[in-house]
Amino acid sequence: SSGAPPGPPSRLSISRAGLGACPRRQEVLASPLLLFANRRDVRLVDAGGAKLESTIVVSGLEDAAAVDFQYSQGVIYWTDVSEEAIKQTLFNQSGGAVQSVIVSGLVSPDGLACDWVGKKLYWTDSETNRIEVASLNGTSRKVLFWQDLDQPRAIALDPAHGYMYWTDWGETPRIERAGMDSSVRKIIVDSDIYWPNGLTIDLEEQKLYWADAKLSFIHRANLDGSFRQKVVEGSLTHPFALTLSGDTLYWTDWQTHSIHACNKRTGEKRREILGALYSPMDIQVLSQDRQPYFHTPCEEDNGGCSHLCLLSPREPFYACACPTGVQLEDDGKTCKAGAEEVLLLARRTDLRRISLDMPDFTDIILQVDDIRHAIAIDYDPVERYVYWTDDEVRAIRRAYLDGSGAQTLVSTEINDPDGIAVDWVARNLYWTDTGTNRIEVTRLNGTSRKILISENLDEPRAIVLNPAMG
Ligand SMILES: *[C@@H]1O[C@H](CO)[C@@H](O)[C@H](O)[C@H]1NC(C)=O
Ligand SMILES: *[C@@H]1O[C@H](CO)[C@@H](O)[C@H](O)[C@H]1NC(C)=O
Ligand SMILES: *[C@@H]1O[C@H](CO)[C@@H](O)[C@H](O)[C@H]1NC(C)=O
């Protein structure tokens, strides 16, 4: 393939061998199966079938936007921008169970890409302005980029070379590329670009294709942005996403409510594949060809990494990484047990923690149910419980930092618990109540409750302790 960027020769040959080795290629190319999100459902259509009818893979969705798959495991993943979640199901079992992968800390996950060899999910969020990665089951989640992102949308991966690509249609629209380990970030297209929407990679010819919804074109370029060429010029209505198989490009269009196709080199042989759709969003060619196998350094013992092993364009072609907020030890492989300095925040309807160990300061919501009006918050570094007061539930509660072990400690004779303080030495909990106008104390588990001061208090609010001085 001419025009391939210079890369590690060993890996290039591996990936090429992987591509060439797929025996069913011609057959699959003749009749690609297209997987697409349609807001209310996710569907499949056989683009080579005689009667073009789509079959529903999952229905009853709120707002499915981005979609991708892991072919070897038969799993499809999608984002739901109303439910603010990433979910999965098996594509070979219609009516199969839907499982949640990520359910917190998302607002508008518009782009999703599965690293099929490294077994990771990458996604963009145009509201939190982050690009994140996690294991396929949602664990070991990490924020990769949190700066200089405005409206990140489509994301595509080239695991054979360790690169990720994304579009951003914000104030300064552009296409960027970075290592899948967040290294070597670079803008590769920033001219003649307005609303870069869809993005896809031609793995065989090492080309990047994208659609611009405002300038109504599909262009392509080398994977470093060079040698840009027109494919379809100025005649599209509102392309949203695109994908390719063999010589054919497929894209969805918001205005025509259709899936369209054309020749990827010439833009000719334009045709409608499927029309009268509710709202076609992201689209992928569901095929083993789009996910060729090759060996990666992450396969043996997870690359020696305790948590994430991310593919990288730089030698040794992978990097270990830790969940958001957690530092990597000096060995470059093991993650610390957790964040060492954490800011805790009560935010009325949720509690959040922000690691101060890492520069991204990403807030993570504690997975605790039924928080309605959290006011005061404190922490016991000995047992590692977070304590808080809730002015609507009228209770004092505690839970671990990961949200587990939630308990209600005090729920009677409590009106407006406003301030709270943990005595981490003598193991007691103090609080103020602006309703009962008292300051009270209990053991940290809620037993042995005692009123300390009930006179001459009008609206007692904040409270702090100095245990060393009593
Ligand atoms: C799922 O179906 C596809 C197409 O019918 C088939 O090629 C593939 O082997 C199946 N995968 C699994 C995991 O069953
Ligand atoms: C999630 O996936 C990771 C990586 O494959 C694995 O180590 C871990 O055990 C899985 N966790 C659960 C809860 O399935
Ligand atoms: C509460 O804590 C006190 C002091 O640590 C302990 O003696 C008591 O057994 C605990 N009670 C319960 C119900 O856990």
XYZ file of C-alpha atoms and ligand atoms in Angstrom:
512
model
C 0.000 0.000 0.000
C 1.593 3.194 -1.138
C 1.270 6.222 1.047
C 1.522 4.295 4.301
C 3.209 6.426 6.933
C 6.626 5.317 8.041
C 6.195 2.960 10.936
C 7.802 0.065 12.675
C 8.457 -2.461 9.870
C 7.759 -5.454 12.067
C 4.298 -4.250 12.922
C 3.461 -3.216 9.405
C 4.284 -6.657 8.118
C 2.236 -8.248 10.869
C -0.783 -6.160 10.077
C -0.464 -6.741 6.352
C -0.162 -10.458 6.887
C -3.269 -10.304 9.021
C -5.199 -8.511 6.317
C -4.095 -10.811 3.529
C -4.787 -13.931 5.516
C -8.526 -13.504 5.736
C -9.902 -16.291 3.527
C -13.499 -15.160 3.218
C -12.612 -11.684 2.059
C -14.073 -11.616 -1.422
C -17.304 -13.144 -0.270
C -17.670 -10.683 2.577
C -16.813 -7.714 0.371
C -19.479 -8.703 -2.111
C -22.141 -8.450 0.510
C -21.194 -6.288 3.440
C -23.391 -6.281 6.476
C -23.955 -2.718 7.651
C -24.541 -2.044 11.329
C -26.130 1.304 12.128
C -27.691 3.236 14.984
C -31.116 4.697 14.327
C -31.753 6.539 17.628
C -34.638 4.285 18.701
C -32.881 1.079 17.671
C -29.720 -0.481 16.262
C -30.094 -2.309 12.958
C -28.331 -4.458 10.406
C -28.784 -4.350 6.660
C -27.193 -6.641 4.097
C -26.025 -4.101 1.517
C -25.738 -6.823 -1.105
C -29.051 -8.468 -0.403
C -31.753 -8.704 -3.022
C -34.433 -7.089 -0.923
C -32.917 -4.357 1.154
C -34.615 -4.653 4.472
C -33.030 -3.910 7.770
C -33.277 -6.167 10.787
C -33.455 -4.762 14.273
C -30.699 -5.878 16.625
C -31.887 -3.917 19.662
C -35.052 -1.864 19.931
C -36.718 0.297 22.542
C -33.696 2.598 22.847
C -33.894 6.266 23.699
C -31.223 7.885 21.566
C -28.620 5.492 20.160
C -25.925 7.538 18.407
C -22.535 5.872 17.997
C -22.043 2.190 17.344
C -19.130 -0.249 17.036
C -18.462 -3.949 17.525
C -15.995 -6.647 18.560
C -16.430 -9.195 15.809
C -14.530 -12.106 17.334
C -16.723 -11.999 20.440
C -19.946 -11.207 18.596
C -20.584 -8.072 20.636
C -21.909 -4.715 19.519
C -21.532 -1.551 21.561
C -23.488 1.664 21.271
C -23.776 4.994 23.039
C -27.109 6.401 24.100
C -26.955 10.181 24.419
C -30.267 10.427 26.303
C -29.503 7.690 28.766
C -25.918 8.978 28.904
C -24.603 5.431 28.735
C -22.579 2.943 26.697
C -24.272 -0.426 26.323
C -23.660 -3.768 24.661
C -25.433 -6.830 23.336
C -24.565 -9.925 21.287
C -25.249 -9.401 17.589
C -25.892 -13.046 16.753
C -28.709 -13.453 19.244
C -31.671 -11.286 18.475
C -33.494 -10.372 21.633
C -30.297 -11.010 23.553
C -29.695 -9.297 26.850
C -28.560 -5.690 26.866
C -25.841 -4.877 29.353
C -24.517 -1.544 30.524
C -20.835 -0.884 30.068
C -20.520 2.740 31.234
C -23.358 4.491 33.044
C -21.821 7.468 34.826
C -19.832 10.528 33.924
C -21.140 10.697 30.346
C -23.212 13.553 28.931
C -23.060 13.402 25.153
C -21.005 10.406 24.036
C -21.162 11.088 20.294
C -18.324 8.876 19.089
C -17.303 5.308 19.928
C -14.561 3.003 18.671
C -13.604 -0.500 19.697
C -9.929 -1.469 19.760
C -10.567 -5.044 18.710
C -7.033 -6.296 19.302
C -6.235 -4.415 22.510
C -9.821 -5.017 23.685
C -10.655 -1.477 24.730
C -13.424 1.015 24.098
C -12.531 4.575 23.155
C -15.138 7.329 23.076
C -15.618 11.072 22.687
C -18.017 13.232 24.682
C -18.896 16.626 23.215
C -20.288 17.937 26.526
C -17.680 16.804 29.037
C -15.127 17.549 26.285
C -13.178 14.412 26.996
C -11.834 11.423 25.134
C -11.769 8.362 27.352
C -10.793 4.703 27.208
C -11.858 1.669 29.258
C -11.706 -2.108 29.148
C -14.511 -3.680 27.146
C -16.421 -4.341 30.379
C -16.111 -0.706 31.464
C -13.468 -1.208 34.150
C -10.132 0.659 34.311
C -11.633 3.764 32.780
C -9.233 6.583 31.984
C -9.504 10.129 30.638
C -6.999 10.429 27.780
C -7.693 13.993 26.624
C -9.457 16.807 28.457
C -7.881 19.922 26.993
C -8.296 21.635 23.636
C -11.433 19.675 22.824
C -14.523 21.617 21.818
C -17.021 19.393 20.002
C -15.249 16.058 19.572
C -17.395 13.749 17.445
C -16.275 10.795 15.369
C -13.393 8.593 16.498
C -11.573 5.870 14.546
C -8.696 3.573 15.454
C -5.755 2.070 13.608
C -4.493 -0.410 16.209
C -1.882 -1.879 13.833
C -0.018 1.421 14.053
C -1.251 2.436 17.502
C -3.033 5.616 16.348
C -6.443 7.106 17.076
C -8.145 9.790 14.963
C -11.020 12.098 15.816
C -12.993 14.984 14.400
C -13.830 18.182 16.300
C -16.492 20.504 14.842
C -16.089 23.244 17.451
C -14.769 26.826 17.113
C -11.642 25.669 15.318
C -12.801 22.608 13.422
C -10.169 19.974 12.794
C -9.162 16.352 12.587
C -6.595 15.211 15.087
C -4.465 12.158 15.510
C -2.747 10.787 18.623
C -1.286 7.579 19.917
C -3.872 5.270 21.433
C -1.909 5.777 24.666
C -2.525 9.581 24.327
C 1.038 10.265 23.141
C 2.058 12.372 20.122
C -1.197 14.347 19.675
C -1.247 16.348 16.441
C -3.729 18.277 14.281
C -3.671 16.719 10.824
C -6.466 18.617 9.017
C -7.486 22.185 9.843
C -8.228 23.863 6.518
C -11.283 23.602 4.279
C -13.151 22.049 7.157
C -16.327 23.174 8.946
C -18.438 20.363 10.455
C -16.274 17.270 10.180
C -18.722 14.566 11.097
C -18.020 10.994 10.030
C -14.553 9.510 9.997
C -13.328 6.117 8.866
C -10.042 4.421 8.080
C -9.213 2.325 5.065
C -6.885 -0.124 6.785
C -5.711 -1.769 3.587
C -4.824 1.403 1.706
C -3.966 3.388 4.834
C -6.291 6.285 4.051
C -8.528 8.428 6.188
C -12.000 9.354 4.881
C -14.229 11.995 6.417
C -17.512 13.721 5.688
C -18.163 17.402 6.283
C -21.838 18.147 6.991
C -21.587 21.878 6.282
C -19.303 21.814 3.242
C -21.244 18.738 1.989
C -18.274 16.702 0.862
C -16.381 13.505 1.501
C -12.614 13.851 1.340
C -9.766 11.487 1.937
C -6.111 11.841 2.828
C -3.144 9.867 3.979
C -3.187 8.996 7.650
C -0.988 11.991 8.453
C -3.375 14.365 6.651
C -1.185 14.733 3.571
C -2.186 14.136 -0.054
C -5.781 15.217 0.409
C -8.251 14.318 -2.341
C -11.913 14.923 -3.099
C -14.215 11.922 -3.245
C -17.698 13.440 -3.278
C -17.837 17.198 -3.685
C -20.467 19.644 -2.487
C -23.563 17.562 -3.149
C -24.375 15.880 0.135
C -27.193 17.152 2.344
C -26.215 16.275 5.909
C -23.810 13.337 6.109
C -23.402 12.093 9.666
C -21.220 8.988 9.671
C -19.336 6.915 7.126
C -17.663 3.556 6.793
C -16.190 1.476 4.003
C -15.835 -2.030 2.701
C -13.709 -2.975 -0.283
C -14.123 -0.212 -2.846
C -17.397 1.113 -1.469
C -18.064 3.960 0.935
C -21.305 3.963 2.909
C -22.707 6.924 4.796
C -25.781 8.004 6.702
C -27.527 11.289 6.036
C -29.768 13.136 8.480
C -31.696 14.974 5.850
C -32.426 12.154 3.439
C -32.967 9.689 6.331
C -31.058 7.206 4.223
C -27.906 5.161 3.887
C -25.995 5.975 0.705
C -23.061 4.387 -1.086
C -20.476 5.274 -3.729
C -17.107 4.165 -5.055
C -14.436 5.175 -2.564
C -11.948 6.339 -5.207
C -14.124 8.110 -7.734
C -17.276 9.001 -5.812
C -19.185 7.453 -8.688
C -21.872 4.775 -8.660
C -23.753 6.770 -6.090
C -26.888 5.049 -4.870
C -29.264 4.799 -1.968
C -28.910 1.585 0.006
C -31.779 2.040 2.418
C -34.242 4.911 2.840
C -37.156 6.090 4.971
C -35.244 5.481 8.174
C -36.213 7.127 11.440
C -32.864 8.823 12.102
C -29.733 7.065 10.833
C -26.709 7.905 12.959
C -23.396 6.047 13.176
C -22.643 3.239 10.727
C -20.062 0.420 10.551
C -19.361 -2.486 8.234
C -19.872 -5.501 10.489
C -17.152 -7.807 9.236
C -14.043 -9.650 10.339
C -12.241 -7.766 7.549
C -12.627 -4.525 9.426
C -10.968 -6.099 12.472
C -7.943 -8.106 11.260
C -6.092 -9.978 13.947
C -2.433 -9.348 14.670
C -0.238 -9.992 17.651
C 0.250 -7.150 20.147
C 2.622 -6.748 23.075
C -0.441 -6.429 25.341
C -1.417 -10.041 24.755
C 1.195 -11.612 27.038
C 0.385 -10.933 30.648
C -1.342 -7.645 29.734
C 2.076 -6.231 28.769
C 3.041 -6.526 32.442
C 0.585 -3.697 33.202
C -1.480 -3.847 36.397
C -4.418 -2.066 34.743
C -4.576 -0.698 31.188
C -2.242 -1.828 28.422
C -2.719 0.696 25.591
C -1.309 0.336 22.097
C 1.108 3.045 21.061
C 2.858 4.224 17.889
C 6.074 4.576 19.880
C 8.426 1.802 20.893
C 7.833 -0.583 22.591
C 4.437 -0.023 20.880
C 2.417 -0.114 24.071
C 2.169 1.833 27.321
C 0.712 0.967 30.696
C -1.899 3.354 32.042
C -3.988 3.713 35.178
C -7.624 4.474 35.871
C -8.524 8.174 35.987
C -6.944 9.976 38.925
C -4.441 7.238 39.762
C -0.690 7.561 39.237
C 1.592 4.999 37.660
C 4.459 3.780 39.855
C 8.036 4.430 38.756
C 8.225 0.946 37.215
C 5.924 2.251 34.468
C 3.662 -0.785 34.845
C 1.934 -0.830 38.207
C -0.763 1.585 39.293
C -0.892 2.978 42.805
C -3.635 1.600 45.052
C -5.714 4.709 44.418
C -5.567 8.475 44.410
C -3.509 9.823 47.296
C -5.029 13.302 47.538
C -8.725 13.588 46.808
C -11.122 16.502 46.887
C -14.646 15.481 47.924
C -17.576 17.505 46.748
C -21.248 17.408 47.781
C -23.311 18.637 44.865
C -26.918 18.352 46.046
C -27.973 15.329 43.977
C -24.614 13.592 43.889
C -21.251 13.287 45.575
C -18.065 13.562 43.571
C -14.406 12.871 44.070
C -11.617 14.601 42.233
C -8.099 13.199 42.373
C -5.491 15.886 42.930
C -2.709 13.478 41.918
C -3.300 13.885 38.197
C -3.504 17.031 36.080
C -6.917 16.364 34.538
C -8.912 16.834 37.790
C -11.721 14.691 36.422
C -14.695 14.494 38.763
C -16.044 11.009 39.374
C -19.543 10.496 40.739
C -19.858 8.165 43.741
C -22.275 5.422 42.792
C -24.698 5.869 45.706
C -28.478 5.820 45.285
C -31.027 8.283 46.546
C -28.954 11.375 47.182
C -31.420 14.249 47.053
C -29.920 17.231 48.789
C -26.435 16.468 50.048
C -24.999 19.406 51.979
C -22.003 18.601 54.155
C -19.312 16.015 53.513
C -16.346 14.631 55.438
C -14.007 11.681 55.275
C -12.510 9.178 57.684
C -9.036 8.241 56.463
C -8.893 5.269 58.866
C -11.867 3.231 57.658
C -12.033 5.162 54.353
C -15.701 6.055 54.627
C -17.192 9.230 53.166
C -19.832 10.796 55.465
C -22.477 13.226 54.340
C -25.701 14.898 55.428
C -28.798 14.974 53.249
C -31.262 17.769 53.957
C -34.151 16.212 52.056
C -33.739 12.556 52.976
C -33.062 13.964 56.497
C -30.271 11.597 57.298
C -26.574 11.220 57.854
C -25.111 8.526 55.639
C -21.777 6.999 54.720
C -20.269 4.916 51.902
C -16.863 3.936 50.584
C -15.207 6.014 47.866
C -16.282 3.520 45.198
C -19.896 3.855 46.350
C -20.045 0.463 48.041
C -21.078 -0.150 51.650
C -23.684 2.625 51.752
C -25.351 2.935 55.172
C -27.734 5.331 56.888
C -26.341 6.220 60.304
C -28.838 8.736 61.682
C -32.376 9.229 60.411
C -34.513 10.138 63.441
C -34.870 13.538 65.086
C -32.944 15.177 62.318
C -34.290 18.177 60.420
C -31.708 20.168 58.531
C -28.312 18.567 59.088
C -25.996 21.182 57.656
C -22.502 20.620 58.991
C -20.590 17.422 59.663
C -17.147 16.613 61.080
C -15.341 13.319 61.627
C -13.204 12.902 64.739
C -10.821 10.412 63.177
C -8.935 9.930 66.459
C -11.674 9.124 68.984
C -13.883 7.727 66.191
C -16.894 10.009 66.601
C -19.064 12.027 64.258
C -20.262 15.582 65.039
C -22.987 17.484 63.226
C -25.038 20.651 63.357
C -28.762 20.859 62.663
C -30.265 24.229 61.766
C -33.764 22.778 62.247
C -33.437 21.353 65.744
C -30.738 23.958 66.544
C -28.469 21.383 68.112
C -24.962 20.066 67.854
C -24.876 16.302 68.326
C -22.399 13.450 68.306
C -22.446 9.657 67.714
C -19.899 6.916 67.264
C -18.872 6.627 63.626
C -21.295 3.715 63.175
C -24.254 5.764 64.409
C -24.517 4.296 67.921
C -24.367 6.129 71.270
C -25.947 9.294 69.958
C -25.784 12.290 72.306
C -26.917 15.925 72.212
C -23.912 18.096 73.050
C -25.311 21.624 72.774
C -28.966 22.566 72.447
C -29.040 26.041 73.934
C -28.008 29.379 72.535
C -27.800 28.073 68.994
C -29.733 29.863 66.290
C -28.656 28.537 62.890
C -25.567 26.372 63.519
C -23.901 25.612 60.181
C -20.302 24.691 59.520
C -18.380 22.656 62.058
C -14.738 21.586 62.252
C -12.774 19.687 64.890
C -9.276 19.928 66.250
C -8.901 16.505 67.918
C -5.279 17.043 68.913
C -6.260 20.011 71.086
C -9.559 18.433 72.174
C -21.979 -14.073 13.999
O -22.554 -14.037 12.704
C -21.640 -13.813 11.671
C -22.407 -13.566 10.407
O -23.515 -14.403 10.322
C -20.701 -15.018 11.592
O -19.794 -14.850 10.542
C -19.946 -15.082 12.911
O -19.104 -16.211 12.947
C -20.881 -15.142 14.115
N -20.108 -14.888 15.298
C -20.313 -15.502 16.449
C -19.426 -15.081 17.577
O -21.141 -16.372 16.598
C -13.058 -6.612 33.096
O -12.077 -6.788 32.119
C -10.763 -6.839 32.628
C -9.806 -6.847 31.443
O -10.196 -7.793 30.511
C -10.610 -8.042 33.540
O -9.305 -8.109 34.065
C -11.615 -7.929 34.674
O -11.577 -9.081 35.474
C -13.035 -7.723 34.141
N -13.901 -7.375 35.265
C -15.138 -7.836 35.377
C -15.895 -7.358 36.573
O -15.642 -8.574 34.562
C -20.334 0.729 66.959
O -19.010 1.127 67.271
C -18.657 0.903 68.604
C -17.301 1.519 68.831
O -16.401 1.123 67.809
C -18.687 -0.585 68.902
O -18.374 -0.816 70.246
C -20.086 -1.115 68.610
O -20.109 -2.514 68.796
C -20.526 -0.754 67.208
N -21.913 -1.120 67.050
C -22.372 -1.679 65.937
C -23.841 -1.964 65.929
O -21.651 -1.945 65.008
